[in-house]
Tab-separated table of C-alpha atoms in Angstrom:
chain	number	residue	atom	x	y	z
A	1	MET	CA	19.956	21.593	-9.700
A	2	SER	CA	20.365	18.148	-9.693
A	3	LEU	CA	17.693	15.657	-8.231
A	4	LEU	CA	20.143	15.003	-5.531
A	5	SER	CA	20.738	18.166	-4.805
A	6	SER	CA	17.110	19.403	-4.382
A	7	LEU	CA	16.243	16.313	-2.493
A	8	MET	CA	19.174	16.583	-0.157
A	9	SER	CA	17.980	20.182	0.650
A	10	ARG	CA	14.293	18.999	0.904
A	11	ALA	CA	15.389	16.929	3.559
A	12	HIS	CA	18.070	18.676	5.299
A	13	SER	CA	20.582	15.986	4.743
A	14	ASN	CA	18.693	13.615	6.490
A	15	CYS	CA	17.118	10.225	5.818
A	16	GLU	CA	13.284	11.373	4.972
A	17	LEU	CA	11.725	7.996	6.599
A	18	CYS	CA	13.741	7.924	9.988
A	19	GLY	CA	15.869	11.548	10.208
A	20	SER	CA	19.272	9.319	10.618
A	21	SER	CA	22.302	11.446	9.050
A	22	ASN	CA	24.504	8.321	8.393
A	23	ASN	CA	25.300	7.248	4.777
A	24	VAL	CA	22.085	8.839	2.938
A	25	SER	CA	21.643	8.389	-0.523
A	26	LEU	CA	19.091	8.853	-3.074
A	27	TYR	CA	16.687	6.264	-3.243
A	28	GLU	CA	14.322	5.737	-6.551
A	29	ILE	CA	11.327	4.373	-5.754
A	30	PRO	CA	10.238	1.001	-8.273
A	31	PRO	CA	9.111	0.647	-10.639
A	32	THR	CA	10.099	4.325	-11.376
A	33	THR	CA	11.169	4.799	-14.860
A	34	LYS	CA	12.610	8.597	-14.361
A	35	ALA	CA	13.110	9.495	-11.091
A	36	ASP	CA	11.913	12.722	-9.887
A	37	GLU	CA	10.999	14.598	-6.681
A	38	ASN	CA	7.584	12.293	-6.633
A	39	THR	CA	9.267	8.943	-6.913
A	40	ALA	CA	12.714	9.509	-5.175
A	41	LEU	CA	13.725	10.156	-1.279
A	42	ILE	CA	16.901	10.745	0.668
A	43	VAL	CA	17.140	7.336	2.982
A	44	CYS	CA	19.826	5.951	5.113
A	45	GLU	CA	22.064	3.051	4.653
A	46	THR	CA	19.609	1.170	7.484
A	47	CYS	CA	16.310	2.106	5.619
A	48	LYS	CA	17.737	1.338	2.239
A	49	THR	CA	19.343	-2.024	3.425
A	50	GLN	CA	15.560	-3.179	4.460
A	51	ILE	CA	13.932	-1.808	2.008
A	52	GLU	CA	15.933	-3.622	-0.519
A	53	ASN	CA	15.701	-7.119	1.652
A	54	PRO	CA	12.251	-7.146	3.662
A	55	THR	CA	12.784	-10.759	4.454
A	56	ASN	CA	15.138	-8.917	7.182
A	57	LEU	CA	12.628	-6.174	8.554
A	58	ASP	CA	13.680	-4.947	11.969
A	59	ALA	CA	10.136	-3.781	13.176
A	60	ASN	CA	11.444	-1.305	15.677
A	61	HIS	CA	13.307	0.489	13.546
A	62	TRP	CA	10.253	1.079	11.377
A	63	ARG	CA	8.361	2.709	14.590
A	64	CYS	CA	9.648	6.045	12.945
A	65	LEU	CA	7.083	6.159	10.265
A	66	ASN	CA	5.036	7.220	13.167
A	67	ASP	CA	6.370	10.698	12.105
A	68	SER	CA	7.496	10.474	8.560
A	69	MET	CA	4.147	9.189	7.057
A	70	TRP	CA	2.704	12.557	7.612
A	71	SER	CA	5.041	14.442	4.877
A	72	GLU	CA	3.653	16.258	2.544
A	73	HIS	CA	5.840	15.068	-0.172
A	74	GLN	CA	4.679	11.953	-2.152
A	75	ALA	CA	7.605	10.031	-2.408
A	76	VAL	CA	7.958	9.783	1.832
A	77	GLN	CA	4.320	9.046	1.825
A	78	VAL	CA	4.597	5.994	-0.585
A	79	MET	CA	7.474	4.102	1.080
A	80	ALA	CA	5.850	4.714	4.579
A	81	TRP	CA	2.605	3.132	3.324
A	82	ARG	CA	4.525	0.249	1.503
A	83	MET	CA	6.851	-0.198	4.747
A	84	LEU	CA	3.379	-0.538	7.112
A	85	THR	CA	2.044	-2.797	4.465
A	86	LEU	CA	4.840	-5.107	5.036
A	87	LEU	CA	4.948	-4.926	8.197
A	88	LYS	CA	0.988	-4.834	9.302
A	89	GLU	CA	1.791	-8.141	11.186
A	90	GLU	CA	2.933	-5.359	13.742
A	91	ALA	CA	-0.170	-4.274	15.756
A	92	TRP	CA	1.191	-0.756	15.624
A	93	ALA	CA	1.674	-0.685	12.188
A	94	ARG	CA	-2.168	-1.596	11.097
A	95	ASP	CA	-2.656	1.000	13.600
A	96	LEU	CA	-0.810	3.867	11.667
A	97	LEU	CA	-1.744	2.237	8.265
A	98	GLU	CA	-5.583	2.656	9.363
A	99	GLN	CA	-4.834	6.177	10.249
A	100	LEU	CA	-2.965	7.146	7.156
A	101	TYR	CA	-4.734	8.778	4.244
A	102	LEU	CA	-3.521	8.951	0.890
A	103	ASP	CA	-5.052	10.189	-2.386
A	104	GLU	CA	-5.954	7.051	-4.455
A	105	ALA	CA	-3.352	7.701	-7.279
A	106	VAL	CA	-0.615	7.873	-4.527
A	107	VAL	CA	-2.329	3.948	-3.516
A	108	GLU	CA	-2.079	2.632	-6.524
A	109	PHE	CA	1.554	3.979	-7.408
A	110	ALA	CA	2.872	2.622	-3.459
A	111	LYS	CA	0.900	-0.913	-4.178
A	112	SER	CA	2.751	-1.158	-7.931
A	113	GLY	CA	5.848	-1.793	-6.085
A	114	LEU	CA	4.604	-4.514	-3.758
A	115	PRO	CA	4.833	-8.169	-4.481
A	116	GLU	CA	1.240	-9.453	-5.167
A	117	GLU	CA	-0.804	-10.954	-2.423
A	118	GLU	CA	-1.521	-14.782	-2.988
A	119	GLU	CA	-4.880	-15.478	-4.309
A	120	VAL	CA	-7.475	-16.986	-1.725
A	121	ASP	CA	-8.693	-20.375	-2.836
A	122	SER	CA	-12.254	-20.174	-1.475
A	123	SER	CA	-12.859	-23.337	-2.150
A	124	ALA	CA	-10.409	-24.961	0.151
A	125	PRO	CA	-11.241	-26.006	3.738
A	126	THR	CA	-10.875	-24.110	6.725
A	127	LEU	CA	-8.450	-25.939	9.063
A	128	ASP	CA	-7.528	-25.332	13.127
A	129	SER	CA	-3.808	-25.319	14.181
A	130	ASN	CA	-3.797	-29.068	14.486
A	131	GLY	CA	-5.337	-29.015	10.456
A	132	THR	CA	-9.105	-30.489	11.529
A	133	ARG	CA	-11.346	-29.611	8.994
A	134	LEU	CA	-13.802	-26.678	10.447
A	135	ALA	CA	-17.636	-26.578	9.631
A	136	ASP	CA	-20.146	-23.695	10.262
A	137	GLY	CA	-21.648	-24.470	14.079
A	138	ASP	CA	-18.513	-25.925	15.235
A	139	SER	CA	-17.001	-24.759	18.699
A	140	VAL	CA	-13.302	-23.879	18.638
A	141	THR	CA	-10.576	-22.755	22.014
A	142	LEU	CA	-7.775	-19.773	21.132
A	143	ILE	CA	-4.488	-21.261	21.357
A	144	LYS	CA	-2.949	-17.791	22.197
A	145	ASP	CA	-4.039	-14.661	23.407
A	146	LEU	CA	-5.239	-12.340	20.511
A	147	ASP	CA	-5.991	-8.388	20.628
A	148	VAL	CA	-9.453	-7.708	19.408
A	149	LYS	CA	-8.750	-4.668	17.365
A	150	GLY	CA	-11.399	-1.920	17.942
A	151	ALA	CA	-13.027	-3.540	20.830
A	152	GLY	CA	-10.701	-2.697	23.967
A	153	PHE	CA	-10.246	-6.328	25.139
A	154	THR	CA	-7.394	-9.611	24.620
A	155	ALA	CA	-9.521	-12.519	23.787
A	156	LYS	CA	-7.603	-14.798	26.065
A	157	ARG	CA	-5.964	-18.500	25.291
A	158	GLY	CA	-8.139	-21.026	26.075
A	159	THR	CA	-11.414	-18.888	25.566
A	160	LEU	CA	-14.026	-21.240	24.109
A	161	VAL	CA	-15.835	-19.687	20.917
A	162	LYS	CA	-19.387	-21.529	20.362
A	163	ASN	CA	-21.407	-21.827	17.060
A	164	ILE	CA	-19.006	-20.451	14.611
A	165	SER	CA	-19.543	-19.345	10.877
A	166	LEU	CA	-17.069	-19.937	7.878
A	167	THR	CA	-15.870	-16.992	5.721
A	168	ASN	CA	-15.305	-16.672	2.002
A	169	ASN	CA	-11.546	-17.043	3.180
A	170	PRO	CA	-10.620	-20.434	4.172
A	171	LYS	CA	-8.160	-18.934	6.587
A	172	HIS	CA	-10.622	-17.101	8.988
A	173	ILE	CA	-13.958	-18.133	10.607
A	174	GLU	CA	-16.780	-15.543	12.578
A	175	GLY	CA	-17.250	-15.856	16.153
A	176	ARG	CA	-18.509	-14.523	19.605
A	177	VAL	CA	-16.176	-13.535	21.898
A	178	ASN	CA	-17.366	-11.350	25.132
A	179	GLY	CA	-20.515	-11.055	23.330
A	180	ILE	CA	-18.944	-9.146	19.935
A	181	GLN	CA	-19.001	-10.785	17.021
A	182	ILE	CA	-15.303	-11.110	15.180
A	183	VAL	CA	-12.842	-12.483	12.892
A	184	LEU	CA	-10.414	-14.733	14.008
A	185	VAL	CA	-7.711	-16.503	12.578
A	186	ALA	CA	-8.242	-20.354	11.606
A	187	ALA	CA	-4.328	-21.079	12.434
A	188	TYR	CA	-4.648	-19.523	15.999
A	189	LEU	CA	-7.976	-22.300	16.960
A	190	LYS	CA	-8.048	-25.601	17.713
A	191	LYS	CA	-11.679	-27.706	17.439
A	192	ALA	CA	-13.148	-27.912	20.708
């Protein structure tokens, strides 16, 4: 039985990511050298187009990963992890990514196909949304509402955060909001 036939049988001729039956085809997960059942899956045209052009992702389309990420098949797990990672700016995608447990080897394979994350220059200054340099002990104001994950509240725009601490990442600071110490993105803050 060919790989395509085997995968079509496994997927019941549907996309293994979103469940669509429109224009499905074999997709080999890069950087695969020899495709097999652990490195290839069946995807629809919509999923394939977005996988190959991640700058044009339709976040709502990928909500389907809520179901497919639990697949027992490694190839589906890898693609679910990659797509959720690409969508990690979406709160729902971060939540799903935190729930997803994969073996170390599967995570390594999944990471091997993503673009390298940019190195963080810890010597760079921490700047607020206006480009003003921040320092330990400064006070800042939030310029937009921010969901505080795990704490169950939203830090409202205009909230004053006193006595901040800088972190080793110049894009983040630490401060107390509603009595809870949290990490905040400097780009969403304005020096008070």
